[in-house]
Coordinates of C-alpha atoms in Angstrom, one line a residue:
Chain A
X1 CA -5.4 182.4 -55.3
X2 CA -5.3 185.0 -52.6
X3 CA -1.8 186.0 -51.5
X4 CA -1.6 186.4 -47.8
X5 CA 0.4 189.6 -47.4
X6 CA 2.5 189.7 -44.2
X7 CA 1.8 193.0 -42.5
X8 CA 4.9 194.5 -41.0
X9 CA 4.4 196.6 -37.9
X10 CA 7.2 198.9 -36.7
X11 CA 7.7 196.6 -33.8
X12 CA 8.2 193.5 -36.0
X13 CA 10.7 195.4 -38.1
X14 CA 12.7 196.3 -35.1
X15 CA 12.5 192.7 -33.8
X16 CA 13.7 191.4 -37.2
X17 CA 16.5 193.8 -37.4
X18 CA 17.6 193.1 -33.8
X19 CA 17.7 189.4 -34.5
X20 CA 20.3 190.2 -37.3
X21 CA 22.5 192.2 -35.0
X22 CA 25.0 189.9 -33.4
X23 CA 26.4 192.5 -30.9
X24 CA 22.9 193.4 -29.9
X25 CA 22.0 189.8 -29.1
X26 CA 25.1 189.1 -27.1
X27 CA 24.6 192.4 -25.3
X28 CA 21.0 191.6 -24.5
X29 CA 21.9 188.1 -23.1
X30 CA 24.7 189.6 -21.0
X31 CA 22.6 192.4 -19.7
X32 CA 19.6 190.2 -18.9
X33 CA 21.8 187.6 -17.2
X34 CA 23.4 190.4 -15.2
X35 CA 20.1 191.9 -14.2
X36 CA 18.8 188.5 -13.1
X37 CA 21.9 187.9 -11.0
X38 CA 21.5 191.3 -9.4
X39 CA 17.9 190.7 -8.6
X40 CA 18.5 187.2 -7.3
X41 CA 21.4 188.1 -5.1
X42 CA 19.6 188.7 -1.9
X43 CA 17.2 185.7 -2.5
X44 CA 19.6 182.9 -3.4
X45 CA 22.6 183.8 -1.1
X46 CA 21.0 185.5 1.8
X47 CA 24.3 186.4 3.4
X48 CA 25.3 189.8 4.6
X49 CA 27.9 190.4 1.9
X50 CA 29.5 193.2 4.0
X51 CA 29.9 191.4 7.3
X52 CA 29.7 187.6 7.0
X53 CA 33.3 186.4 7.1
X54 CA 35.4 183.8 8.7
X55 CA 38.8 185.1 9.8
X56 CA 40.3 181.6 9.8
X57 CA 39.4 181.3 6.1
X58 CA 41.1 184.6 5.0
X59 CA 43.1 184.9 1.8
X60 CA 42.0 181.5 0.4
X61 CA 42.5 181.2 -3.3
X62 CA 39.6 180.2 -5.5
X63 CA 38.3 176.7 -4.8
X64 CA 35.0 174.8 -5.1
X65 CA 33.9 176.1 -1.7
X66 CA 34.8 179.7 -2.5
X67 CA 34.6 180.1 -6.2
X68 CA 36.5 183.4 -6.3
X69 CA 38.4 182.9 -3.1
X70 CA 38.2 185.0 0.1
X71 CA 39.5 188.4 1.1
X72 CA 41.4 189.8 4.1
X73 CA 38.4 189.3 6.4
X74 CA 37.7 185.8 5.1
X75 CA 34.6 187.0 3.2
X76 CA 33.6 185.1 0.2
X77 CA 34.4 187.2 -2.9
X78 CA 31.9 185.5 -5.1
X79 CA 29.1 186.6 -2.8
X80 CA 30.4 190.1 -2.6
X81 CA 30.8 190.4 -6.4
X82 CA 27.3 189.1 -6.7
X83 CA 25.8 191.6 -4.3
X84 CA 28.0 194.2 -6.0
X85 CA 26.0 193.6 -9.2
X86 CA 22.9 194.9 -7.5
X87 CA 24.7 198.1 -6.3
X88 CA 26.2 198.7 -9.7
X89 CA 22.8 198.2 -11.5
X90 CA 21.0 200.4 -9.1
X91 CA 23.5 203.3 -9.4
X92 CA 23.7 202.9 -13.2
X93 CA 19.9 202.8 -13.8
X94 CA 18.9 205.5 -11.3
X95 CA 21.7 208.0 -12.2
X96 CA 21.0 207.7 -16.0
X97 CA 17.3 207.9 -15.5
X98 CA 17.7 211.2 -13.6
X99 CA 20.0 212.6 -16.2
X100 CA 17.8 211.4 -19.0
X101 CA 14.7 212.9 -17.5
X102 CA 16.1 216.3 -16.5
X103 CA 18.4 216.7 -19.4
X104 CA 16.0 215.8 -22.1
X105 CA 13.1 217.9 -20.5
X106 CA 15.2 221.0 -20.7
X107 CA 16.7 220.1 -24.0
X108 CA 13.2 219.6 -25.6
X109 CA 12.1 223.0 -24.3
X110 CA 15.2 224.8 -25.5
X111 CA 15.1 223.2 -28.9
X112 CA 11.4 223.9 -29.3
X113 CA 11.1 227.4 -28.0
X114 CA 14.5 228.8 -28.7
X115 CA 15.1 232.4 -27.6
X116 CA 16.8 233.5 -24.4
X117 CA 16.1 230.2 -22.6
X118 CA 18.0 228.3 -25.3
X119 CA 20.9 230.8 -25.2
X120 CA 21.3 230.6 -21.4
X121 CA 20.9 226.8 -21.4
X122 CA 23.5 226.5 -24.2
X123 CA 25.9 228.6 -22.2
X124 CA 25.4 226.4 -19.1
X125 CA 25.9 223.2 -21.1
X126 CA 29.0 224.5 -22.8
X127 CA 30.4 225.4 -19.4
X128 CA 29.7 222.0 -18.0
X129 CA 31.1 220.2 -21.0
X130 CA 34.2 222.4 -20.6
X131 CA 35.3 220.1 -17.8
X132 CA 36.4 216.6 -18.4
X133 CA 33.6 214.3 -17.1
X134 CA 35.5 212.4 -14.5
X135 CA 37.0 215.5 -13.1
X136 CA 33.6 217.2 -12.8
X137 CA 32.3 214.1 -11.0
X138 CA 35.3 214.1 -8.6
X139 CA 34.6 217.8 -8.0
X140 CA 31.0 217.3 -7.2
X141 CA 31.8 214.4 -4.8
X142 CA 34.4 216.5 -3.1
X143 CA 32.0 219.2 -2.1
X144 CA 29.6 216.7 -0.5
X145 CA 30.0 216.4 3.2
X146 CA 30.8 212.7 3.2
X147 CA 31.5 210.4 0.2
X148 CA 28.9 207.7 -0.2
X149 CA 27.0 205.8 -2.9
X150 CA 24.3 208.4 -2.9
X151 CA 26.8 211.3 -3.7
X152 CA 28.3 209.1 -6.4
X153 CA 24.9 208.6 -7.9
X154 CA 24.2 212.3 -7.9
X155 CA 27.6 213.3 -9.3
X156 CA 27.3 210.9 -12.2
X157 CA 23.8 212.1 -13.1
X158 CA 24.8 215.8 -13.0
X159 CA 27.8 215.1 -15.3
X160 CA 25.5 213.4 -17.8
X161 CA 22.8 216.0 -17.9
X162 CA 24.4 218.3 -20.5
X163 CA 24.8 215.4 -22.9
X164 CA 21.0 214.8 -22.8
X165 CA 20.3 218.5 -23.1
X166 CA 22.3 218.7 -26.3
X167 CA 20.9 215.5 -27.8
X168 CA 17.3 216.3 -27.0
X169 CA 17.6 219.9 -28.3
X170 CA 19.3 218.6 -31.5
X171 CA 16.6 216.0 -32.3
X172 CA 13.8 218.4 -31.6
X173 CA 15.4 221.0 -33.9
X174 CA 15.6 218.5 -36.6
X175 CA 11.9 217.7 -36.4
X176 CA 10.5 221.1 -35.6
X177 CA 10.0 222.3 -39.2
X178 CA 8.7 219.0 -40.7
X179 CA 5.4 219.1 -42.5
X180 CA 3.4 217.1 -39.9
X181 CA 4.4 219.5 -37.2
X182 CA 3.5 222.5 -39.3
X183 CA 0.2 220.8 -39.9
X184 CA -0.4 220.3 -36.2
X185 CA 0.4 224.0 -35.7
X186 CA -1.8 225.0 -38.5
X187 CA -4.7 223.1 -37.0
X188 CA -4.3 225.3 -34.0
X189 CA -2.8 222.7 -31.6
X190 CA -1.5 224.0 -28.3
X191 CA 2.3 224.6 -28.4
X192 CA 3.0 222.3 -25.5
X193 CA 0.8 219.6 -27.0
X194 CA 2.7 219.8 -30.3
X195 CA 5.9 219.4 -28.4
X196 CA 5.0 216.5 -26.1
X197 CA 2.5 214.7 -28.3
X198 CA 4.1 215.1 -31.8
X199 CA 7.7 215.8 -31.3
X200 CA 9.0 214.1 -28.2
X201 CA 7.9 210.5 -29.2
X202 CA 9.8 210.9 -32.5
X203 CA 12.8 212.4 -30.8
X204 CA 13.3 209.7 -28.2
X205 CA 15.3 207.1 -30.2
X206 CA 18.8 208.7 -30.0
X207 CA 18.1 209.4 -26.3
X208 CA 17.4 205.7 -25.5
X209 CA 20.5 204.5 -27.4
X210 CA 22.5 207.1 -25.5
X211 CA 21.0 206.0 -22.2
X212 CA 22.1 202.4 -22.7
X213 CA 25.6 203.6 -23.4
X214 CA 25.5 206.0 -20.5
X215 CA 24.8 203.1 -18.1
X216 CA 28.1 201.7 -19.2
X217 CA 29.9 205.0 -18.5
X218 CA 28.1 205.3 -15.2
X219 CA 29.2 201.8 -14.1
X220 CA 32.8 202.7 -15.0
X221 CA 32.6 206.0 -13.1
X222 CA 31.0 204.5 -10.0
X223 CA 33.9 202.0 -9.9
X224 CA 36.5 204.7 -10.5
X225 CA 35.1 206.9 -7.7
X226 CA 34.9 203.9 -5.4
X227 CA 38.5 203.1 -6.2
X228 CA 39.6 206.6 -5.4
X229 CA 37.8 206.3 -2.0
X230 CA 35.4 209.0 -3.1
X231 CA 32.4 206.7 -3.7
X232 CA 30.9 203.9 -1.7
X233 CA 32.8 203.2 1.5
X234 CA 33.9 199.9 2.8
X235 CA 32.5 197.4 3.8
X236 CA 30.0 198.1 1.0
X237 CA 30.6 195.4 -1.7
X238 CA 30.9 197.9 -4.5
X239 CA 33.3 196.6 -7.1
X240 CA 35.6 199.7 -7.3
X241 CA 35.7 199.9 -3.5
X242 CA 36.6 196.2 -3.2
X243 CA 39.6 196.7 -5.6
X244 CA 40.6 199.8 -3.6
X245 CA 40.5 197.8 -0.4
X246 CA 42.9 195.3 -1.9
X247 CA 45.1 198.0 -3.3
X248 CA 45.3 200.1 -0.1
X249 CA 45.6 197.1 2.1
X250 CA 48.5 196.0 -0.1
X251 CA 47.3 192.4 -0.4
X252 CA 46.2 192.7 -4.1
X253 CA 49.5 191.3 -5.3
X254 CA 49.8 188.4 -2.8
X255 CA 46.1 187.5 -3.2
X256 CA 45.3 188.7 -6.8
X257 CA 41.9 187.1 -6.9
X258 CA 40.7 189.8 -4.6
X259 CA 41.3 192.2 -7.5
X260 CA 40.8 190.1 -10.6
X261 CA 37.1 189.1 -10.0
X262 CA 35.6 192.4 -9.1
X263 CA 37.4 193.9 -12.1
X264 CA 36.1 191.2 -14.4
X265 CA 32.6 191.9 -13.2
X266 CA 33.0 195.5 -14.1
X267 CA 34.4 194.7 -17.5
X268 CA 31.7 192.1 -18.4
X269 CA 28.8 194.2 -17.3
X270 CA 30.0 197.3 -19.1
X271 CA 30.7 195.2 -22.2
X272 CA 27.1 194.0 -22.1
X273 CA 25.7 197.5 -22.0
X274 CA 28.0 198.7 -24.7
X275 CA 27.0 195.7 -27.0
X276 CA 23.4 196.3 -26.3
X277 CA 23.7 200.0 -27.0
X278 CA 25.5 199.3 -30.3
X279 CA 22.8 196.8 -31.2
X280 CA 20.0 199.2 -30.5
X281 CA 21.7 201.9 -32.6
X282 CA 21.9 199.5 -35.5
X283 CA 18.2 198.6 -35.1
X284 CA 16.8 202.0 -34.4
X285 CA 18.8 204.1 -36.8
X286 CA 18.5 202.6 -40.2
X287 CA 21.3 204.8 -41.6
X288 CA 23.8 203.3 -39.2
X289 CA 23.3 199.8 -40.7
X290 CA 26.1 198.7 -42.9
Chain B
X1 CA 40.5 232.2 -42.0
X2 CA 42.7 234.4 -39.8
X3 CA 39.7 236.4 -38.8
X4 CA 37.9 233.1 -37.9
X5 CA 40.8 232.0 -35.7
X6 CA 40.9 235.3 -34.0
X7 CA 37.2 235.3 -33.3
X8 CA 37.4 231.8 -31.8
X9 CA 40.3 232.9 -29.6
X10 CA 38.3 235.9 -28.3
X11 CA 35.4 233.5 -27.7
X12 CA 37.6 231.6 -25.3
X13 CA 37.6 234.5 -22.8
X14 CA 34.0 234.2 -21.5
X15 CA 34.4 230.4 -21.3
X16 CA 37.6 230.6 -19.3
X17 CA 36.1 233.3 -17.1
X18 CA 33.1 231.0 -16.5
X19 CA 35.3 228.1 -15.6
X20 CA 37.4 230.1 -13.2
X21 CA 34.3 231.4 -11.4
X22 CA 32.8 227.9 -11.2
X23 CA 36.0 226.3 -10.0
X24 CA 36.5 229.0 -7.4
X25 CA 33.0 228.7 -6.0
X26 CA 33.3 224.9 -6.1
X27 CA 36.4 224.9 -4.0
X28 CA 34.9 227.2 -1.5
X29 CA 32.0 224.8 -1.2
X30 CA 34.2 221.9 -0.1
X31 CA 33.2 221.2 3.5
X32 CA 35.8 221.6 6.2
X33 CA 37.8 224.7 7.1
X34 CA 41.3 224.6 5.6
X35 CA 42.7 226.5 8.6
X36 CA 41.2 223.9 10.9
X37 CA 42.5 221.0 8.8
X38 CA 46.0 222.6 8.7
X39 CA 46.2 223.2 12.5
X40 CA 44.6 219.9 13.6
X41 CA 41.6 219.2 15.8
X42 CA 43.1 220.6 19.0
X43 CA 44.0 224.1 17.7
X44 CA 42.5 227.0 19.6
X45 CA 39.8 229.1 18.0
X46 CA 42.2 232.0 18.3
X47 CA 45.0 230.5 16.2
X48 CA 42.5 229.3 13.7
X49 CA 41.2 232.8 13.3
X50 CA 44.7 234.1 13.0
X51 CA 45.5 231.6 10.1
X52 CA 42.3 232.4 8.4
X53 CA 43.2 236.1 8.5
X54 CA 46.7 235.4 7.2
X55 CA 45.3 233.3 4.3
X56 CA 42.7 236.0 3.5
X57 CA 39.9 233.5 4.1
X58 CA 38.0 236.0 6.3
X59 CA 37.7 238.4 3.3
X60 CA 34.5 238.5 1.1
X61 CA 34.5 235.8 -1.5
X62 CA 34.5 238.3 -4.4
X63 CA 37.6 239.9 -3.0
X64 CA 39.3 236.6 -2.6
X65 CA 38.4 235.8 -6.2
X66 CA 39.8 239.0 -7.6
X67 CA 43.0 238.6 -5.6
X68 CA 43.4 235.1 -6.8
X69 CA 42.8 236.0 -10.5
X70 CA 45.2 238.9 -10.1
X71 CA 47.8 236.5 -8.8
X72 CA 47.4 234.2 -11.8
X73 CA 48.4 237.0 -14.2
X74 CA 51.5 237.6 -12.1
X75 CA 52.3 233.9 -12.1
X76 CA 51.5 233.7 -8.4
X77 CA 49.0 230.8 -7.6
X78 CA 49.3 231.0 -3.8
X79 CA 51.0 228.6 -1.5
X80 CA 50.0 225.0 -0.8
X81 CA 48.4 224.9 2.6
X82 CA 49.8 221.4 3.2
X83 CA 53.3 221.5 2.0
X84 CA 53.9 225.3 2.2
X85 CA 55.5 225.2 -1.3
X86 CA 54.4 227.8 -3.9
X87 CA 51.7 226.1 -6.0
X88 CA 53.4 227.3 -9.2
X89 CA 56.6 225.4 -8.3
X90 CA 54.6 222.2 -7.8
X91 CA 52.8 222.8 -11.1
X92 CA 56.0 223.3 -13.1
X93 CA 57.1 220.0 -11.8
X94 CA 53.9 218.0 -12.1
X95 CA 52.3 219.4 -15.3
X96 CA 55.1 218.2 -17.6
X97 CA 54.8 214.8 -15.9
X98 CA 51.1 214.5 -16.8
X99 CA 51.8 215.9 -20.3
X100 CA 54.5 213.3 -20.9
X101 CA 52.2 210.6 -19.8
X102 CA 49.2 211.8 -21.8
X103 CA 51.3 212.2 -25.0
X104 CA 52.8 208.7 -24.6
X105 CA 49.2 207.4 -24.0
X106 CA 48.0 209.2 -27.1
X107 CA 50.9 207.9 -29.2
X108 CA 50.0 204.3 -28.1
X109 CA 46.4 205.0 -28.9
X110 CA 47.1 206.2 -32.4
X111 CA 49.8 203.6 -33.2
X112 CA 47.4 200.8 -32.3
X113 CA 44.0 202.3 -32.9
X114 CA 44.5 203.6 -36.4
X115 CA 46.0 200.4 -38.0
X116 CA 43.4 198.3 -36.2
X117 CA 40.6 200.5 -37.6
X118 CA 42.0 200.4 -41.1
X119 CA 42.5 196.7 -41.0
X120 CA 38.9 196.2 -39.9
X121 CA 37.6 198.5 -42.6
X122 CA 39.6 196.9 -45.4
X123 CA 38.7 193.4 -44.4
X124 CA 35.1 194.3 -43.5
X125 CA 32.9 191.6 -42.1
X126 CA 35.7 189.1 -42.0
X127 CA 37.1 187.4 -38.9
X128 CA 39.9 190.0 -38.8
X129 CA 37.2 192.7 -38.6
X130 CA 35.4 190.9 -35.9
X131 CA 38.5 190.4 -33.8
X132 CA 39.6 194.0 -34.2
X133 CA 36.2 195.3 -33.2
X134 CA 36.0 192.9 -30.2
X135 CA 39.4 194.3 -29.0
X136 CA 38.1 197.8 -29.4
X137 CA 34.9 197.0 -27.6
X138 CA 36.7 195.4 -24.7
X139 CA 38.9 198.5 -24.7
X140 CA 36.0 200.9 -24.2
X141 CA 34.6 198.8 -21.5
X142 CA 37.8 198.6 -19.5
X143 CA 38.1 199.9 -16.0
X144 CA 41.5 201.6 -16.4
X145 CA 42.7 201.3 -12.9
X146 CA 42.0 197.6 -12.9
X147 CA 43.9 197.1 -16.2
X148 CA 46.8 199.0 -14.6
X149 CA 46.9 196.7 -11.6
X150 CA 46.7 193.6 -13.8
X151 CA 49.5 194.8 -16.0
X152 CA 51.6 195.6 -12.9
X153 CA 50.9 192.1 -11.6
X154 CA 52.0 190.4 -14.8
X155 CA 54.9 192.6 -15.9
X156 CA 56.4 193.9 -12.6
X157 CA 55.5 191.3 -9.9
X158 CA 55.4 187.9 -11.7
X159 CA 58.1 188.9 -14.2
X160 CA 60.4 191.9 -13.9
X161 CA 59.9 193.3 -17.3
X162 CA 58.8 196.9 -16.4
X163 CA 59.4 198.8 -13.2
X164 CA 56.2 198.9 -11.0
X165 CA 55.9 202.6 -10.3
X166 CA 57.5 206.1 -10.2
X167 CA 59.1 207.9 -13.1
X168 CA 62.7 207.0 -12.8
X169 CA 64.9 204.5 -10.9
X170 CA 65.7 205.8 -7.4
X171 CA 69.4 205.8 -7.9
X172 CA 69.1 207.6 -11.2
X173 CA 66.7 210.2 -10.0
X174 CA 69.0 211.1 -7.2
X175 CA 71.7 212.5 -9.4
X176 CA 69.5 213.6 -12.3
X177 CA 68.7 217.3 -12.8
X178 CA 65.7 217.7 -15.0
X179 CA 65.2 220.6 -17.5
X180 CA 61.7 220.4 -18.8
X181 CA 60.5 217.8 -16.3
X182 CA 59.5 215.5 -19.2
X183 CA 62.1 212.9 -18.4
X184 CA 62.4 211.2 -21.8
X185 CA 63.0 214.6 -23.4
X186 CA 65.3 215.7 -20.6
X187 CA 67.4 212.6 -21.1
X188 CA 67.8 213.4 -24.7
X189 CA 68.7 217.0 -24.0
X190 CA 71.3 215.9 -21.5
X191 CA 72.6 213.3 -23.9
X192 CA 72.1 210.6 -21.3
X193 CA 70.9 207.4 -22.9
X194 CA 70.6 205.6 -19.5
X195 CA 68.0 208.2 -18.4
X196 CA 66.1 208.0 -21.7
X197 CA 65.9 204.2 -21.6
X198 CA 64.9 204.1 -17.9
X199 CA 62.3 206.9 -18.3
X200 CA 60.8 205.1 -21.2
X201 CA 60.6 201.8 -19.3
X202 CA 58.7 203.6 -16.5
X203 CA 56.4 205.2 -19.1
X204 CA 55.2 202.0 -20.9
X205 CA 52.7 200.6 -18.5
X206 CA 51.0 203.8 -17.3
X207 CA 50.8 205.0 -21.0
X208 CA 49.2 201.7 -22.1
X209 CA 46.7 201.7 -19.3
X210 CA 45.8 205.4 -19.9
X211 CA 45.7 205.0 -23.6
X212 CA 43.5 201.9 -23.8
X213 CA 40.2 203.7 -23.9
X214 CA 41.3 206.3 -26.5
X215 CA 42.9 203.5 -28.5
X216 CA 39.5 201.7 -28.7
X217 CA 37.6 204.8 -29.5
X218 CA 40.0 205.7 -32.3
X219 CA 39.9 202.2 -33.7
X220 CA 36.1 202.3 -33.9
X221 CA 36.1 205.7 -35.4
X222 CA 38.8 204.9 -38.0
X223 CA 36.9 201.8 -39.0
X224 CA 33.5 203.5 -39.6
X225 CA 35.1 206.5 -41.3
X226 CA 37.2 204.3 -43.5
X227 CA 34.2 202.2 -44.5
X228 CA 32.4 205.2 -45.6
X229 CA 35.2 206.7 -47.6
X230 CA 36.1 203.4 -49.2
X231 CA 32.6 203.2 -50.7
X232 CA 32.9 206.6 -52.4
X233 CA 33.2 207.2 -56.1
X234 CA 36.7 208.6 -56.1
X235 CA 38.0 205.5 -54.4
X236 CA 36.4 203.3 -57.1
X237 CA 38.0 205.6 -59.7
X238 CA 41.3 205.1 -58.1
X239 CA 40.8 201.3 -58.1
X240 CA 39.6 201.4 -61.7
X241 CA 42.6 203.1 -63.0
X242 CA 44.6 200.2 -61.6
X243 CA 46.2 201.6 -58.5
X244 CA 47.4 199.0 -56.0
X245 CA 45.4 198.4 -52.8
X246 CA 48.2 200.0 -50.7
X247 CA 48.2 203.2 -52.6
X248 CA 44.4 203.4 -52.6
X249 CA 44.1 203.0 -48.9
X250 CA 47.1 205.0 -47.6
X251 CA 47.2 207.8 -50.2
X252 CA 43.5 208.3 -51.2
X253 CA 41.2 207.0 -48.5
X254 CA 43.1 207.5 -45.3
X255 CA 43.6 211.2 -45.7
X256 CA 39.8 211.8 -46.0
X257 CA 39.0 209.3 -43.3
X258 CA 41.2 211.0 -40.7
X259 CA 39.0 214.0 -40.2
X260 CA 36.6 212.5 -37.7
X261 CA 39.5 210.7 -36.1
X262 CA 41.2 214.1 -35.3
X263 CA 38.0 215.1 -33.5
X264 CA 38.1 212.0 -31.4
X265 CA 41.8 212.5 -30.6
X266 CA 41.1 216.0 -29.3
X267 CA 38.0 215.0 -27.3
X268 CA 39.9 212.0 -25.8
X269 CA 42.6 214.3 -24.6
X270 CA 40.4 215.7 -21.9
X271 CA 39.5 212.2 -20.9
X272 CA 43.3 211.4 -20.7
X273 CA 43.8 214.3 -18.3
X274 CA 41.1 213.2 -15.9
X275 CA 41.8 209.5 -16.4
X276 CA 45.3 210.4 -15.2
X277 CA 43.9 210.8 -11.7
X278 CA 43.3 207.0 -11.6
X279 CA 46.4 206.0 -13.6
X280 CA 48.8 208.2 -11.6
X281 CA 47.4 206.8 -8.3
X282 CA 48.2 203.2 -9.4
X283 CA 51.7 203.9 -10.8
X284 CA 52.7 206.6 -8.2
X285 CA 53.2 209.0 -11.1
X286 CA 53.6 212.4 -9.6
X287 CA 51.6 214.4 -12.0
X288 CA 48.6 216.8 -12.0
X289 CA 46.0 214.0 -11.4
X290 CA 47.5 212.7 -8.2
X291 CA 48.2 216.3 -7.1
X292 CA 44.5 217.2 -7.4
X293 CA 43.5 213.9 -5.7
X294 CA 45.8 214.5 -2.7
X295 CA 44.7 218.1 -2.6
X296 CA 41.0 217.0 -2.2
X297 CA 41.9 214.8 0.8
X298 CA 44.0 217.5 2.4
X299 CA 41.5 220.3 1.8
X300 CA 44.3 222.1 0.0
X301 CA 42.3 225.0 -1.7
X302 CA 45.1 226.6 -3.7
X303 CA 46.2 223.2 -5.0
X304 CA 42.7 221.9 -6.1
X305 CA 41.8 225.3 -7.5
X306 CA 44.9 225.6 -9.7
X307 CA 45.0 222.0 -10.7
X308 CA 41.4 221.9 -11.8
X309 CA 41.7 225.2 -13.5
X310 CA 44.8 224.0 -15.4
X311 CA 43.2 220.8 -16.6
X312 CA 40.0 222.5 -17.7
X313 CA 42.0 225.3 -19.5
X314 CA 44.0 222.7 -21.4
X315 CA 40.8 220.8 -22.2
X316 CA 39.1 223.9 -23.6
X317 CA 42.2 225.0 -25.6
X318 CA 42.7 221.5 -27.1
X319 CA 39.0 221.4 -28.1
X320 CA 39.4 224.7 -29.8
X321 CA 42.5 223.5 -31.6
X322 CA 40.5 220.5 -32.9
X323 CA 37.8 222.8 -34.2
X324 CA 40.4 225.0 -35.9
X325 CA 42.2 222.0 -37.4
X326 CA 39.1 221.4 -39.5
X327 CA 39.8 224.6 -41.4
X328 CA 43.3 223.3 -42.2
X329 CA 42.5 219.7 -43.0
X330 CA 39.2 220.0 -44.8
X331 CA 39.5 222.6 -47.6
X332 CA 35.8 222.2 -48.4
X333 CA 34.9 224.0 -45.2
X334 CA 34.8 227.8 -45.6
X335 CA 35.2 230.0 -42.6
X336 CA 34.4 233.6 -42.5

């Protein structure tokens, strides 16, 4: 009888491993749910989350009508939190993509070519990493003419660039002297072709795991800057800014729901990214599996 | 090893130089003219020019930088534009406050994080492990300022367990003369148990809020490091010769598992210093974090400059100490 051998492709291995990773699954569900909510926000509740309020309805505790209560201007907090998901997702994804692209591009070049470029870049990364991240972000926001969501986005991606430079450089260095790369070199392949065709695809794994975890950091930092008044400005329904409104307006203690729900939204979404990142690491890095 | 330490210390100089240049140019790039901010919107151009001249802001940037750096070595950091108090006076008062808060936060992080990590590693894949790691995961995902507010709501507003803000009770701080400005320590030095107790009560919530993220990171690190060590041959040998579990874990495994944890402690310290900006704002803790923060809003060049320089210097030095501690804790590593 002929045995039907099951052929395992790399993709099916990854899928099988991912199914075994409990944190990965929970993270994936949370993240997908969160992205869906963010994308659906303007479609399902087409309110203006910044403006639509009813002053006679202000400071109402959570009820069936207003699931998360209302704030000082009688705006529905659930609607604002929902729309905030979109802002948070946008800032997280865009800032991390910028950092990932710029950082790994320079990191790959530095790791592959070495020489003075590597030295100078190393010096710049060391210098940038010599500042605690949040402080650097605050500094960058402070020199922009007016705090806004865009400056937050920029600050967060600049802070993360050195991390990707290091990671990309490190993973190219680890691959540079392997036999298959030497073979490509020996066959006379163009240097840039060797780098981008042969090395980069194999060096991407740690970068992608880091990117997932970076979105978590970016979300926390966006909220932190918003809370300090250095990020998105009211009436933007950004979660950190909403909490800051309640704190500065001194109504967070008499109407705690104005603070609790935006904070929970931050916590749950960051938790989702972190779980997904942990899961991806388990799957993509076989050594990390217990 | 001494030569290695010495070389690393020398290596600090270019980094610190780079930081100072960067911070200096950063602060100059903050939009808004401090002279104008200081005098208000309606000041005449003449008086603004006069102030700029007095503060040396009309001089070339390189000259301003050299003058500032020269001042640092003489202990003169300039005068706050806003309060007109010498920056070094403010710093002497505020740095110990942040240091006290950071140390307390790190103490909390270690006291909770290390046992949590050990417990999870020893009972690997059990429900204890799952719960411990869930706590750690929630910890790393926590918006610190929000946690601070929730704690304040539960423990100061709903119940009066801890004081909501500041570093000492108003009545106490009126008659209290600090020595080091770390109030718990000062209370001990002055043999005043009331101060010690009150200062500690004020310290609890800010320290827990600030220490939550490092606690979670330490717990995760301790777990993975312990799991690795526990699977090594020498641990099996220790078990085989009949040592009790407690002795295997605390005497044999833990010592080797702590090395990566030390790194994490050092790296988290920088996070503590900048996380202090948020925590200090929530709890009205008059430390470096809230100082820099106020400085940014008041365009107070000398304050921002000195505050950021101080925090980054401390960060760099702590990281160096972490590197050096390897040489002490891991005898396998040879330094030349």
